[in-house]
PDB file of C-alpha atoms in Angstrom:
ATOM      1  CA  MET A   1      12.669  17.230 -31.883  1.00  0.00           C
ATOM      2  CA  ALA A   2      14.254  14.533 -29.786  1.00  0.00           C
ATOM      3  CA  ALA A   3      13.856  14.878 -26.029  1.00  0.00           C
ATOM      4  CA  ARG A   4      16.891  16.192 -24.265  1.00  0.00           C
ATOM      5  CA  THR A   5      18.504  13.885 -21.759  1.00  0.00           C
ATOM      6  CA  LEU A   6      19.789  14.663 -18.324  1.00  0.00           C
ATOM      7  CA  ARG A   7      23.504  14.750 -17.743  1.00  0.00           C
ATOM      8  CA  PRO A   8      24.857  11.529 -16.240  1.00  0.00           C
ATOM      9  CA  PRO A   9      25.650  11.654 -12.523  1.00  0.00           C
ATOM     10  CA  ALA A  10      29.077  12.852 -11.591  1.00  0.00           C
ATOM     11  CA  ALA A  11      31.790  10.342 -10.938  1.00  0.00           C
ATOM     12  CA  HIS A  12      32.307   9.057  -7.444  1.00  0.00           C
ATOM     13  CA  THR A  13      34.265  11.335  -5.186  1.00  0.00           C
ATOM     14  CA  ALA A  14      35.758  10.862  -1.777  1.00  0.00           C
ATOM     15  CA  ASP A  15      32.930  12.821  -0.150  1.00  0.00           C
ATOM     16  CA  ASP A  16      30.208  10.525  -1.566  1.00  0.00           C
ATOM     17  CA  GLY A  17      31.043   7.679   0.786  1.00  0.00           C
ATOM     18  CA  PRO A  18      32.211   4.177  -0.140  1.00  0.00           C
ATOM     19  CA  PRO A  19      31.565   2.962  -3.694  1.00  0.00           C
ATOM     20  CA  PRO A  20      28.758   0.421  -4.247  1.00  0.00           C
ATOM     21  CA  LEU A  21      29.665  -3.247  -3.998  1.00  0.00           C
ATOM     22  CA  ILE A  22      28.081  -3.874  -7.427  1.00  0.00           C
ATOM     23  CA  SER A  23      28.279  -1.169 -10.076  1.00  0.00           C
ATOM     24  CA  ASP A  24      25.349  -0.075 -12.248  1.00  0.00           C
ATOM     25  CA  ASP A  25      27.041  -1.528 -15.320  1.00  0.00           C
ATOM     26  CA  ALA A  26      27.056  -4.980 -13.741  1.00  0.00           C
ATOM     27  CA  LEU A  27      23.433  -4.754 -12.588  1.00  0.00           C
ATOM     28  CA  HIS A  28      21.894  -3.592 -15.855  1.00  0.00           C
ATOM     29  CA  ALA A  29      23.892  -5.368 -18.529  1.00  0.00           C
ATOM     30  CA  GLU A  30      21.006  -7.114 -20.303  1.00  0.00           C
ATOM     31  CA  ARG A  31      19.584  -5.165 -23.223  1.00  0.00           C
ATOM     32  CA  PRO A  32      15.818  -5.179 -23.871  1.00  0.00           C
ATOM     33  CA  SER A  33      14.512  -7.460 -26.586  1.00  0.00           C
ATOM     34  CA  ARG A  34      11.103  -8.531 -27.844  1.00  0.00           C
ATOM     35  CA  ARG A  35      11.829 -12.201 -27.221  1.00  0.00           C
ATOM     36  CA  ARG A  36      12.857 -11.584 -23.621  1.00  0.00           C
ATOM     37  CA  ALA A  37       9.812  -9.395 -22.985  1.00  0.00           C
ATOM     38  CA  LEU A  38       7.395 -11.995 -24.396  1.00  0.00           C
ATOM     39  CA  ARG A  39       8.995 -14.778 -22.348  1.00  0.00           C
ATOM     40  CA  ILE A  40       8.764 -12.807 -19.096  1.00  0.00           C
ATOM     41  CA  LEU A  41       5.220 -11.680 -19.896  1.00  0.00           C
ATOM     42  CA  LEU A  42       4.059 -15.251 -20.566  1.00  0.00           C
ATOM     43  CA  ILE A  43       5.641 -16.672 -17.400  1.00  0.00           C
ATOM     44  CA  GLY A  44       4.391 -13.800 -15.265  1.00  0.00           C
ATOM     45  CA  LEU A  45       0.814 -13.992 -16.542  1.00  0.00           C
ATOM     46  CA  LEU A  46       0.709 -17.753 -15.984  1.00  0.00           C
ATOM     47  CA  LEU A  47       2.011 -17.432 -12.422  1.00  0.00           C
ATOM     48  CA  TRP A  48      -0.486 -14.663 -11.792  1.00  0.00           C
ATOM     49  CA  SER A  49      -3.606 -16.157 -13.361  1.00  0.00           C
ATOM     50  CA  VAL A  50      -3.404 -19.918 -12.706  1.00  0.00           C
ATOM     51  CA  PRO A  51      -3.955 -19.756  -8.886  1.00  0.00           C
ATOM     52  CA  LEU A  52      -6.742 -17.203  -9.366  1.00  0.00           C
ATOM     53  CA  ALA A  53      -8.421 -19.345 -12.033  1.00  0.00           C
ATOM     54  CA  ALA A  54      -8.116 -22.445  -9.828  1.00  0.00           C
ATOM     55  CA  VAL A  55      -9.798 -20.636  -6.932  1.00  0.00           C
ATOM     56  CA  ALA A  56     -12.587 -19.411  -9.231  1.00  0.00           C
ATOM     57  CA  VAL A  57     -13.212 -22.974 -10.514  1.00  0.00           C
ATOM     58  CA  LEU A  58     -13.140 -24.595  -7.067  1.00  0.00           C
ATOM     59  CA  THR A  59     -15.088 -21.983  -5.079  1.00  0.00           C
ATOM     60  CA  GLY A  60     -17.136 -20.240  -7.757  1.00  0.00           C
ATOM     61  CA  THR A  61     -16.807 -16.888  -9.488  1.00  0.00           C
ATOM     62  CA  GLY A  62     -18.985 -15.229  -6.861  1.00  0.00           C
ATOM     63  CA  SER A  63     -17.023 -16.432  -3.844  1.00  0.00           C
ATOM     64  CA  VAL A  64     -15.180 -14.034  -1.554  1.00  0.00           C
ATOM     65  CA  PHE A  65     -11.875 -15.619  -2.612  1.00  0.00           C
ATOM     66  CA  THR A  66     -12.399 -14.882  -6.305  1.00  0.00           C
ATOM     67  CA  THR A  67     -13.620 -11.383  -5.484  1.00  0.00           C
ATOM     68  CA  GLN A  68     -10.569 -10.698  -3.344  1.00  0.00           C
ATOM     69  CA  GLY A  69      -8.215 -12.150  -5.947  1.00  0.00           C
ATOM     70  CA  VAL A  70      -9.639  -9.974  -8.719  1.00  0.00           C
ATOM     71  CA  PHE A  71      -9.798  -6.864  -6.538  1.00  0.00           C
ATOM     72  CA  PHE A  72      -6.250  -7.062  -5.224  1.00  0.00           C
ATOM     73  CA  SER A  73      -4.962  -7.963  -8.690  1.00  0.00           C
ATOM     74  CA  GLY A  74      -6.470  -4.676  -9.835  1.00  0.00           C
ATOM     75  CA  THR A  75      -4.866  -2.728  -7.010  1.00  0.00           C
ATOM     76  CA  ALA A  76      -1.491  -4.238  -7.905  1.00  0.00           C
ATOM     77  CA  LEU A  77      -1.918  -2.913 -11.448  1.00  0.00           C
ATOM     78  CA  VAL A  78      -2.593   0.694 -10.423  1.00  0.00           C
ATOM     79  CA  THR A  79      -0.256   1.073  -7.458  1.00  0.00           C
ATOM     80  CA  PHE A  80       1.834   4.158  -8.209  1.00  0.00           C
ATOM     81  CA  GLY A  81       3.696   5.943  -5.436  1.00  0.00           C
ATOM     82  CA  GLY A  82       4.042   3.148  -2.919  1.00  0.00           C
ATOM     83  CA  ALA A  83       1.874   1.478  -0.348  1.00  0.00           C
ATOM     84  CA  TYR A  84       0.241   4.543   1.156  1.00  0.00           C
ATOM     85  CA  ALA A  85      -0.993   5.698  -2.237  1.00  0.00           C
ATOM     86  CA  VAL A  86      -3.142   2.579  -2.700  1.00  0.00           C
ATOM     87  CA  LEU A  87      -4.288   2.073   0.898  1.00  0.00           C
ATOM     88  CA  ALA A  88      -6.837   4.884   0.607  1.00  0.00           C
ATOM     89  CA  TYR A  89      -8.499   3.033  -2.279  1.00  0.00           C
ATOM     90  CA  VAL A  90      -8.295  -0.314  -0.458  1.00  0.00           C
ATOM     91  CA  ALA A  91      -9.909   1.232   2.636  1.00  0.00           C
ATOM     92  CA  GLN A  92     -12.759   2.778   0.657  1.00  0.00           C
ATOM     93  CA  GLN A  93     -13.571  -0.401  -1.267  1.00  0.00           C
ATOM     94  CA  ALA A  94     -13.009  -2.958   1.508  1.00  0.00           C
ATOM     95  CA  VAL A  95     -15.069  -0.993   4.056  1.00  0.00           C
ATOM     96  CA  GLY A  96     -17.668   0.853   1.984  1.00  0.00           C
ATOM     97  CA  HIS A  97     -18.226  -1.400  -1.027  1.00  0.00           C
ATOM     98  CA  TYR A  98     -17.454  -5.003  -0.057  1.00  0.00           C
ATOM     99  CA  GLY A  99     -18.038  -4.729   3.699  1.00  0.00           C
ATOM    100  CA  TRP A 100     -15.182  -7.092   4.548  1.00  0.00           C
ATOM    101  CA  LEU A 101     -14.418  -5.130   7.725  1.00  0.00           C
ATOM    102  CA  GLY A 102     -15.342  -1.937   9.556  1.00  0.00           C
ATOM    103  CA  ALA A 103     -13.590   1.435   9.466  1.00  0.00           C
ATOM    104  CA  GLY A 104     -12.257   0.930  12.993  1.00  0.00           C
ATOM    105  CA  GLU A 105     -10.851  -2.460  12.040  1.00  0.00           C
ATOM    106  CA  MET A 106      -9.187  -0.906   8.995  1.00  0.00           C
ATOM    107  CA  VAL A 107      -7.462   1.602  11.260  1.00  0.00           C
ATOM    108  CA  ARG A 108      -6.276  -1.200  13.536  1.00  0.00           C
ATOM    109  CA  GLY A 109      -5.010  -3.076  10.482  1.00  0.00           C
ATOM    110  CA  LEU A 110      -2.865  -0.101   9.508  1.00  0.00           C
ATOM    111  CA  ALA A 111      -1.600   0.188  13.072  1.00  0.00           C
ATOM    112  CA  LEU A 112      -0.665  -3.495  12.964  1.00  0.00           C
ATOM    113  CA  ALA A 113       1.135  -3.000   9.656  1.00  0.00           C
ATOM    114  CA  GLU A 114       3.124  -0.054  10.979  1.00  0.00           C
ATOM    115  CA  THR A 115       4.829  -2.353  13.496  1.00  0.00           C
ATOM    116  CA  THR A 116       6.844  -3.881  10.624  1.00  0.00           C
ATOM    117  CA  PRO A 117       8.399  -2.657   7.362  1.00  0.00           C
ATOM    118  CA  GLY A 118       6.165  -2.932   4.320  1.00  0.00           C
ATOM    119  CA  PRO A 119       2.702  -1.782   5.460  1.00  0.00           C
ATOM    120  CA  LEU A 120       0.889  -2.588   2.209  1.00  0.00           C
ATOM    121  CA  ILE A 121       1.136  -6.356   2.306  1.00  0.00           C
ATOM    122  CA  MET A 122       0.318  -6.473   6.012  1.00  0.00           C
ATOM    123  CA  VAL A 123      -2.847  -4.419   5.531  1.00  0.00           C
ATOM    124  CA  VAL A 124      -4.134  -6.315   2.492  1.00  0.00           C
ATOM    125  CA  GLN A 125      -3.488  -9.627   4.273  1.00  0.00           C
ATOM    126  CA  PHE A 126      -5.432  -8.342   7.272  1.00  0.00           C
ATOM    127  CA  VAL A 127      -8.329  -7.188   5.073  1.00  0.00           C
ATOM    128  CA  ALA A 128      -8.470 -10.461   3.133  1.00  0.00           C
ATOM    129  CA  PHE A 129      -8.165 -12.543   6.304  1.00  0.00           C
ATOM    130  CA  LEU A 130     -11.151 -10.878   7.978  1.00  0.00           C
ATOM    131  CA  GLY A 131     -13.246 -10.819   4.793  1.00  0.00           C
ATOM    132  CA  ALA A 132     -12.725 -14.532   4.106  1.00  0.00           C
ATOM    133  CA  TYR A 133     -13.202 -15.475   7.770  1.00  0.00           C
ATOM    134  CA  ARG A 134     -16.613 -13.821   7.821  1.00  0.00           C
ATOM    135  CA  ASP A 135     -17.728 -15.351   4.509  1.00  0.00           C
ATOM    136  CA  PRO A 136     -16.021 -18.776   4.388  1.00  0.00           C
ATOM    137  CA  GLY A 137     -18.557 -20.562   2.211  1.00  0.00           C
ATOM    138  CA  ALA A 138     -18.174 -24.332   2.630  1.00  0.00           C
ATOM    139  CA  LEU A 139     -14.757 -24.044   4.292  1.00  0.00           C
ATOM    140  CA  ASN A 140     -13.811 -23.779   7.924  1.00  0.00           C
ATOM    141  CA  PRO A 141     -13.574 -20.046   8.778  1.00  0.00           C
ATOM    142  CA  TRP A 142      -9.909 -20.294   9.793  1.00  0.00           C
ATOM    143  CA  ALA A 143      -9.015 -22.248   6.655  1.00  0.00           C
ATOM    144  CA  ALA A 144     -10.942 -19.738   4.535  1.00  0.00           C
ATOM    145  CA  ALA A 145      -9.152 -16.816   6.219  1.00  0.00           C
ATOM    146  CA  LEU A 146      -5.764 -18.402   5.564  1.00  0.00           C
ATOM    147  CA  LEU A 147      -6.656 -19.091   1.930  1.00  0.00           C
ATOM    148  CA  GLY A 148      -7.844 -15.516   1.418  1.00  0.00           C
ATOM    149  CA  ALA A 149      -4.677 -14.072   2.945  1.00  0.00           C
ATOM    150  CA  LEU A 150      -2.383 -16.347   0.895  1.00  0.00           C
ATOM    151  CA  LEU A 151      -4.200 -15.656  -2.385  1.00  0.00           C
ATOM    152  CA  THR A 152      -4.139 -11.917  -1.727  1.00  0.00           C
ATOM    153  CA  THR A 153      -0.419 -12.004  -1.004  1.00  0.00           C
ATOM    154  CA  TRP A 154       0.208 -13.894  -4.239  1.00  0.00           C
ATOM    155  CA  VAL A 155      -1.824 -11.651  -6.561  1.00  0.00           C
ATOM    156  CA  THR A 156      -0.331  -8.546  -4.933  1.00  0.00           C
ATOM    157  CA  PHE A 157       3.303  -9.585  -5.294  1.00  0.00           C
ATOM    158  CA  VAL A 158       3.414 -11.391  -8.645  1.00  0.00           C
ATOM    159  CA  PRO A 159       2.420  -8.342 -10.771  1.00  0.00           C
ATOM    160  CA  CYS A 160       5.112  -6.282  -9.026  1.00  0.00           C
ATOM    161  CA  PHE A 161       7.839  -8.749  -9.982  1.00  0.00           C
ATOM    162  CA  LEU A 162       6.376  -9.034 -13.489  1.00  0.00           C
ATOM    163  CA  PHE A 163       6.615  -5.271 -13.998  1.00  0.00           C
ATOM    164  CA  ILE A 164      10.131  -5.171 -12.557  1.00  0.00           C
ATOM    165  CA  PHE A 165      11.546  -7.902 -14.792  1.00  0.00           C
ATOM    166  CA  LEU A 166       9.611  -6.695 -17.824  1.00  0.00           C
ATOM    167  CA  GLY A 167      10.309  -2.985 -17.575  1.00  0.00           C
ATOM    168  CA  ALA A 168      13.682  -2.666 -15.847  1.00  0.00           C
ATOM    169  CA  PRO A 169      15.808  -2.575 -19.036  1.00  0.00           C
ATOM    170  CA  TYR A 170      13.554   0.102 -20.553  1.00  0.00           C
ATOM    171  CA  ILE A 171      13.405   2.172 -17.377  1.00  0.00           C
ATOM    172  CA  GLU A 172      17.195   2.242 -17.231  1.00  0.00           C
ATOM    173  CA  ARG A 173      17.210   3.727 -20.723  1.00  0.00           C
ATOM    174  CA  LEU A 174      14.486   6.276 -19.964  1.00  0.00           C
ATOM    175  CA  ARG A 175      15.468   7.492 -16.511  1.00  0.00           C
ATOM    176  CA  GLY A 176      17.599  10.289 -17.998  1.00  0.00           C
ATOM    177  CA  ASN A 177      14.834  11.505 -20.313  1.00  0.00           C
ATOM    178  CA  ARG A 178      13.550  14.949 -19.321  1.00  0.00           C
ATOM    179  CA  SER A 179      10.002  14.307 -20.575  1.00  0.00           C
ATOM    180  CA  VAL A 180       9.703  11.097 -18.566  1.00  0.00           C
ATOM    181  CA  SER A 181      11.148  12.820 -15.491  1.00  0.00           C
ATOM    182  CA  ALA A 182       8.526  15.573 -15.804  1.00  0.00           C
ATOM    183  CA  ALA A 183       5.734  12.980 -16.024  1.00  0.00           C
ATOM    184  CA  LEU A 184       7.037  11.193 -12.921  1.00  0.00           C
ATOM    185  CA  THR A 185       7.127  14.533 -11.095  1.00  0.00           C
ATOM    186  CA  GLY A 186       3.437  14.967 -11.885  1.00  0.00           C
ATOM    187  CA  ILE A 187       2.676  11.488 -10.565  1.00  0.00           C
ATOM    188  CA  THR A 188       4.619  12.297  -7.393  1.00  0.00           C
ATOM    189  CA  ALA A 189       2.524  15.428  -6.827  1.00  0.00           C
ATOM    190  CA  ALA A 190      -0.692  13.427  -7.221  1.00  0.00           C
ATOM    191  CA  VAL A 191       0.567  10.749  -4.836  1.00  0.00           C
ATOM    192  CA  VAL A 192       1.150  13.393  -2.137  1.00  0.00           C
ATOM    193  CA  GLY A 193      -2.529  14.309  -2.357  1.00  0.00           C
ATOM    194  CA  VAL A 194      -3.612  10.657  -2.173  1.00  0.00           C
ATOM    195  CA  ILE A 195      -1.462  10.065   0.913  1.00  0.00           C
ATOM    196  CA  ALA A 196      -2.919  13.203   2.524  1.00  0.00           C
ATOM    197  CA  ASN A 197      -6.394  11.805   1.871  1.00  0.00           C
ATOM    198  CA  LEU A 198      -5.384   8.542   3.543  1.00  0.00           C
ATOM    199  CA  ALA A 199      -4.041  10.423   6.564  1.00  0.00           C
ATOM    200  CA  LEU A 200      -7.322  12.340   6.862  1.00  0.00           C
ATOM    201  CA  TYR A 201      -9.350   9.122   6.592  1.00  0.00           C
ATOM    202  CA  PHE A 202      -7.479   7.387   9.377  1.00  0.00           C
ATOM    203  CA  ALA A 203      -7.364  10.525  11.534  1.00  0.00           C
ATOM    204  CA  GLN A 204     -11.154  10.830  11.393  1.00  0.00           C
ATOM    205  CA  HIS A 205     -11.762   7.214  12.355  1.00  0.00           C
ATOM    206  CA  THR A 206      -9.123   7.319  15.089  1.00  0.00           C
ATOM    207  CA  LEU A 207     -10.057  10.597  16.770  1.00  0.00           C
ATOM    208  CA  PHE A 208     -13.847  10.238  16.477  1.00  0.00           C
ATOM    209  CA  THR A 209     -16.226   7.397  17.240  1.00  0.00           C
ATOM    210  CA  THR A 210     -18.766   8.363  14.574  1.00  0.00           C
ATOM    211  CA  VAL A 211     -18.111   9.579  11.037  1.00  0.00           C
ATOM    212  CA  LYS A 212     -21.081  10.464   8.843  1.00  0.00           C
ATOM    213  CA  ASP A 213     -21.426  10.784   5.067  1.00  0.00           C
ATOM    214  CA  ALA A 214     -22.369  14.223   3.769  1.00  0.00           C
ATOM    215  CA  THR A 215     -23.419  15.029   0.197  1.00  0.00           C
ATOM    216  CA  TRP A 216     -23.675  18.416  -1.505  1.00  0.00           C
ATOM    217  CA  GLY A 217     -24.522  17.849  -5.156  1.00  0.00           C
ATOM    218  CA  PRO A 218     -21.578  16.021  -6.762  1.00  0.00           C
ATOM    219  CA  LEU A 219     -19.454  16.466  -3.631  1.00  0.00           C
ATOM    220  CA  HIS A 220     -19.329  13.513  -1.218  1.00  0.00           C
ATOM    221  CA  LEU A 221     -17.515  13.925   2.090  1.00  0.00           C
ATOM    222  CA  GLN A 222     -17.091  12.054   5.345  1.00  0.00           C
ATOM    223  CA  LEU A 223     -17.453  14.378   8.325  1.00  0.00           C
ATOM    224  CA  PRO A 224     -16.823  13.380  11.951  1.00  0.00           C
ATOM    225  CA  ASP A 225     -19.366  13.998  14.687  1.00  0.00           C
ATOM    226  CA  PRO A 226     -17.619  16.475  17.057  1.00  0.00           C
ATOM    227  CA  THR A 227     -19.549  15.113  20.049  1.00  0.00           C
ATOM    228  CA  THR A 228     -17.923  11.673  19.639  1.00  0.00           C
ATOM    229  CA  ILE A 229     -14.298  12.776  19.929  1.00  0.00           C
ATOM    230  CA  ARG A 230     -11.919  10.442  21.809  1.00  0.00           C
ATOM    231  CA  PRO A 231      -9.985  12.514  24.361  1.00  0.00           C
ATOM    232  CA  THR A 232      -7.226   9.933  24.862  1.00  0.00           C
ATOM    233  CA  ALA A 233      -6.563   9.589  21.140  1.00  0.00           C
ATOM    234  CA  LEU A 234      -6.569  13.383  20.722  1.00  0.00           C
ATOM    235  CA  ALA A 235      -4.104  13.842  23.590  1.00  0.00           C
ATOM    236  CA  ILE A 236      -1.723  11.237  22.153  1.00  0.00           C
ATOM    237  CA  THR A 237      -1.974  12.841  18.704  1.00  0.00           C
ATOM    238  CA  LEU A 238      -1.114  16.281  20.070  1.00  0.00           C
ATOM    239  CA  ALA A 239       1.773  14.823  22.059  1.00  0.00           C
ATOM    240  CA  ALA A 240       3.097  13.097  18.926  1.00  0.00           C
ATOM    241  CA  LEU A 241       2.930  16.360  16.953  1.00  0.00           C
ATOM    242  CA  VAL A 242       4.921  18.154  19.663  1.00  0.00           C
ATOM    243  CA  MET A 243       7.530  15.379  19.788  1.00  0.00           C
ATOM    244  CA  ILE A 244       7.967  15.272  16.008  1.00  0.00           C
ATOM    245  CA  PHE A 245       7.798  18.939  15.019  1.00  0.00           C
ATOM    246  CA  ARG A 246       8.801  20.780  18.189  1.00  0.00           C
ATOM    247  CA  LEU A 247      11.232  18.466  19.945  1.00  0.00           C
ATOM    248  CA  ARG A 248      12.515  16.855  16.716  1.00  0.00           C
ATOM    249  CA  TRP A 249      12.413  13.366  18.192  1.00  0.00           C
ATOM    250  CA  SER A 250      13.013  10.334  16.008  1.00  0.00           C
ATOM    251  CA  VAL A 251      10.041   8.323  14.720  1.00  0.00           C
ATOM    252  CA  LEU A 252      10.956   5.248  16.775  1.00  0.00           C
ATOM    253  CA  ARG A 253      11.285   7.259  19.973  1.00  0.00           C
ATOM    254  CA  THR A 254       7.967   8.991  19.319  1.00  0.00           C
ATOM    255  CA  LEU A 255       6.183   5.723  18.553  1.00  0.00           C
ATOM    256  CA  GLY A 256       7.573   4.134  21.693  1.00  0.00           C
ATOM    257  CA  LEU A 257       6.299   6.910  23.932  1.00  0.00           C
ATOM    258  CA  CYS A 258       2.921   7.045  22.159  1.00  0.00           C
ATOM    259  CA  THR A 259       2.568   3.300  22.655  1.00  0.00           C
ATOM    260  CA  ALA A 260       3.281   3.718  26.361  1.00  0.00           C
ATOM    261  CA  LEU A 261       0.720   6.534  26.576  1.00  0.00           C
ATOM    262  CA  GLY A 262      -1.864   4.371  24.821  1.00  0.00           C
ATOM    263  CA  LEU A 263      -1.265   1.442  27.190  1.00  0.00           C
ATOM    264  CA  ALA A 264      -1.518   3.809  30.154  1.00  0.00           C
ATOM    265  CA  GLY A 265      -4.832   5.119  28.828  1.00  0.00           C
ATOM    266  CA  VAL A 266      -6.248   1.612  28.372  1.00  0.00           C
ATOM    267  CA  THR A 267      -5.082   0.621  31.866  1.00  0.00           C
ATOM    268  CA  ALA A 268      -6.749   3.682  33.345  1.00  0.00           C
ATOM    269  CA  LEU A 269     -10.043   2.789  31.656  1.00  0.00           C
ATOM    270  CA  TRP A 270      -9.892  -0.714  33.117  1.00  0.00           C
TER     271      TRP A 270
END
């Protein structure tokens, strides 16, 4: 039995606000075709693979640049749910497996990224920069760091544009399908759990100086050492929770005050 489709959205009314400058009909006029898909796929794969292959030939398949290019290409392929959904995986692999940076540095990288829109690309650039700087091979460390950051940016962005141009006409046809909507709802639920895991990871490494690995059979956990808690970080966290949930302050206002509290704490330590 054919899948039922959702009813189209209601027509624009006066209460919906001003109409869009460009209508949906104008944006999605091109119909999907096999020829178009093959052309976009070929161009996208060439743009994606040629720089990575050139780096592998010039620096070797075992170099940090090739490793970073392959790793971040893989993360671009499995990124569902936005930046925060993939950052937990990036943190685990970059810190625990490859050793490109420490857990504390990963937390600072996320803090740096949160100062601008688009945290994913800022964090992966930061990770690649430090990893290449510390393992430059025959290059100058600063040149190696710049190369690693540029290559990582390229292999992270190109697959995204490839998927957009390749799948947009089909997505427009499927977005009213109830079965597809149910599948996307399931993905959304899983993404919430991944983001919660990321929040727990960064909370542990922000509030505590030492985090230890604990294993019970097939269960592997990271547990903080309660004796290494950071009082200043804990106080700022509690203040932020009060401002957000109790006082209903805006995110920008809360971040501004937390930044001031952090600077005051650092000044007091000096």
